[in-house]
Short mmCIF file of C-alpha atoms and ligand atoms in Angstrom, two decimals:
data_model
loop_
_atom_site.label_atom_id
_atom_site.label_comp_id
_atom_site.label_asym_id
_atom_site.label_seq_id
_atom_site.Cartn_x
_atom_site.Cartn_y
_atom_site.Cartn_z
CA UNK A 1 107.62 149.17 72.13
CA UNK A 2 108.60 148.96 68.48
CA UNK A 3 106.46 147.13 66.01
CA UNK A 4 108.94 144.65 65.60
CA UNK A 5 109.09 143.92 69.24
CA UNK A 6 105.75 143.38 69.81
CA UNK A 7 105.29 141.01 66.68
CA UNK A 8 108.18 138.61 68.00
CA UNK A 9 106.64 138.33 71.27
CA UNK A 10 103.19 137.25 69.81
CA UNK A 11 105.02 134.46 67.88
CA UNK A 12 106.56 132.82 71.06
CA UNK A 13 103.09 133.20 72.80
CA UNK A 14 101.42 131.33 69.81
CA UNK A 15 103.91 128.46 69.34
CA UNK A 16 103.63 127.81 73.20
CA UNK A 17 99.81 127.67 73.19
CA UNK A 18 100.00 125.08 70.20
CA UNK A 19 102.17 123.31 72.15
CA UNK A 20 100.17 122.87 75.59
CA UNK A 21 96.97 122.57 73.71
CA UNK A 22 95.33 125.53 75.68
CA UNK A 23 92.89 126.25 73.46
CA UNK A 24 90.89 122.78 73.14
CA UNK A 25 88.03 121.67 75.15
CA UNK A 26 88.91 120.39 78.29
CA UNK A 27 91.34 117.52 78.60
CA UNK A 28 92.79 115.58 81.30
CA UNK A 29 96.07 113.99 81.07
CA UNK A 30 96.12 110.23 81.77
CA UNK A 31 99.10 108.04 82.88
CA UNK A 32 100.50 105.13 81.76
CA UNK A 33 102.94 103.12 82.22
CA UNK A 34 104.41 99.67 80.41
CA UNK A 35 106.00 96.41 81.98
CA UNK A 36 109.37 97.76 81.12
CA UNK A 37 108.79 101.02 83.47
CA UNK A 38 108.31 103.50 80.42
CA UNK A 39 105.56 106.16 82.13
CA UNK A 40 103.69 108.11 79.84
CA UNK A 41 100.97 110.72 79.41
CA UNK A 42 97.74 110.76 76.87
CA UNK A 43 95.34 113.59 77.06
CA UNK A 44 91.86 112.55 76.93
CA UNK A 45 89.08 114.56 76.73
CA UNK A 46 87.35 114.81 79.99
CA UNK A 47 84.29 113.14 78.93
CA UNK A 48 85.92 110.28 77.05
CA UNK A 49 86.11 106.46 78.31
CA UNK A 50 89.71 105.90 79.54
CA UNK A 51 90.98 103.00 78.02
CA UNK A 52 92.09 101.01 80.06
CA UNK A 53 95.55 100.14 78.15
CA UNK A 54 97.51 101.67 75.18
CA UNK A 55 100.50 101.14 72.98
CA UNK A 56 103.80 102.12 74.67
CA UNK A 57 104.80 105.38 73.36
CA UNK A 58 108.84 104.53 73.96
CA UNK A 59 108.69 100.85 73.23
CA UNK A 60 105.59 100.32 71.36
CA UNK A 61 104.26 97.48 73.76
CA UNK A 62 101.21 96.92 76.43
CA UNK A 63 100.76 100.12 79.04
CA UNK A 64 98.55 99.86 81.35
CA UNK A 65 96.43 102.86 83.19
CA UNK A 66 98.15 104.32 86.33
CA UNK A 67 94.73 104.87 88.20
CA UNK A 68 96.66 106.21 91.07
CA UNK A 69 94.46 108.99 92.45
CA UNK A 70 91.33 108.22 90.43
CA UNK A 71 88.62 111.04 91.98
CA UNK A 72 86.03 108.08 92.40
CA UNK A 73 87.92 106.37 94.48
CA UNK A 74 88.45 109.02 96.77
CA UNK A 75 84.77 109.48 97.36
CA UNK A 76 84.34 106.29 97.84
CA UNK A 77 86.43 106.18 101.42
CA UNK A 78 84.66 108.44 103.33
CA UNK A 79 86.17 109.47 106.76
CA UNK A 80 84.83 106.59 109.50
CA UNK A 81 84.19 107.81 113.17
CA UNK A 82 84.97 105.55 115.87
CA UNK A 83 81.11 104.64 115.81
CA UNK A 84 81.11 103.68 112.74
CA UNK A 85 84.53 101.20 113.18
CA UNK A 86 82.64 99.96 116.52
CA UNK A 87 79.55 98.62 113.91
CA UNK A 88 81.86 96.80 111.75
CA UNK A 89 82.80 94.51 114.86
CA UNK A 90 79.73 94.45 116.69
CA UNK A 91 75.59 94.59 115.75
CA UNK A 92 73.39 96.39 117.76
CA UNK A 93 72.32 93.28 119.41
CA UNK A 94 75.66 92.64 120.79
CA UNK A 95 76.14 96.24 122.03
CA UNK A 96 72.38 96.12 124.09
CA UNK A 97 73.77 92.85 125.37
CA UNK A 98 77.31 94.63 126.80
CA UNK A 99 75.04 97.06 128.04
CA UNK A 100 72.90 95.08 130.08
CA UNK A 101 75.75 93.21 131.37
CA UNK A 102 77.96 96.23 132.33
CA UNK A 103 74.35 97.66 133.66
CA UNK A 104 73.82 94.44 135.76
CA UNK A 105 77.38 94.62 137.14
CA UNK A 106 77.20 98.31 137.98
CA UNK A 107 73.94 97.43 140.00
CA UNK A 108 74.77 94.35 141.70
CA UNK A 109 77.93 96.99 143.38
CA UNK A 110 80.37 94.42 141.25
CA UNK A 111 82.32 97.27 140.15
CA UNK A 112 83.02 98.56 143.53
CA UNK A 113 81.69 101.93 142.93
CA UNK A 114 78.84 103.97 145.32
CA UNK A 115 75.68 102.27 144.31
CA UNK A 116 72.33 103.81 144.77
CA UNK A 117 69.97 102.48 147.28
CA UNK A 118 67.45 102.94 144.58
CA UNK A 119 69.79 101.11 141.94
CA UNK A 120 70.54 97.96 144.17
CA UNK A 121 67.21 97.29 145.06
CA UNK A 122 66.05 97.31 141.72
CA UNK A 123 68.76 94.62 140.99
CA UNK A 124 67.96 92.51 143.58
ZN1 ZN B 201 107.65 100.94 76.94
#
């Protein structure tokens, strides 16, 4: 490669690192978006307060944050087991009482099913 070469290709590698900001501490970009539908992007550093609204970089009005996929909130929602939906409708209480009841039915023969000579004397 000629010195020439080599010099022109470290120019466009420059320019486009200026440009995407590579080189700076770390940054997140954060959306938003005005009542007239402009959508926007401000890079923040990662450890600076969001604001929660800034000037409209089209228009010049109100834009609020687009907290779309905020990382808190996904933490937040952790994945429920079908235990854990069947405590949200019912204490434990409520479940030992079931219990008994199904228990009482199931040794009184209510159910229909083969009962235990042991089981239905306790019952009775
Ligand atoms: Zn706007």
């Amino acid at each position: 490669m000629s010195e020439r070469a080599l010099r022109g290709t470290r120019l466009v590698v420059t320019s486009y690192e200026t440009d995407r900001g590579i080189d700076l501490a770390p940054r997140q970009a954060v959306e938003y978006a005005c009542e007239k539908g402009h959508r926007f992007e401000m890079p923040f550093s990662v450890e600076a307060e969001i604001p929660p609204e800034w000037e409209c970089r089209v228009c010049g009005s109100q834009a609020l944050l687009v907290d779309g996929d905020a990382p808190e909130e996904k933490k937040a929602k952790p994945a429920r087991t079908h235990w854990d939906m069947l405590m949200e409708r019912r204490t434990r209480e409520e479940l030992e009482e079931v219990l008994e009841e199904r228990l009482a039915v199931l040794r009184s023969g209510g159910m229909n099913l083969a009962v235990h000579p042991r089981d239905s004397r306790k019952s009775a």
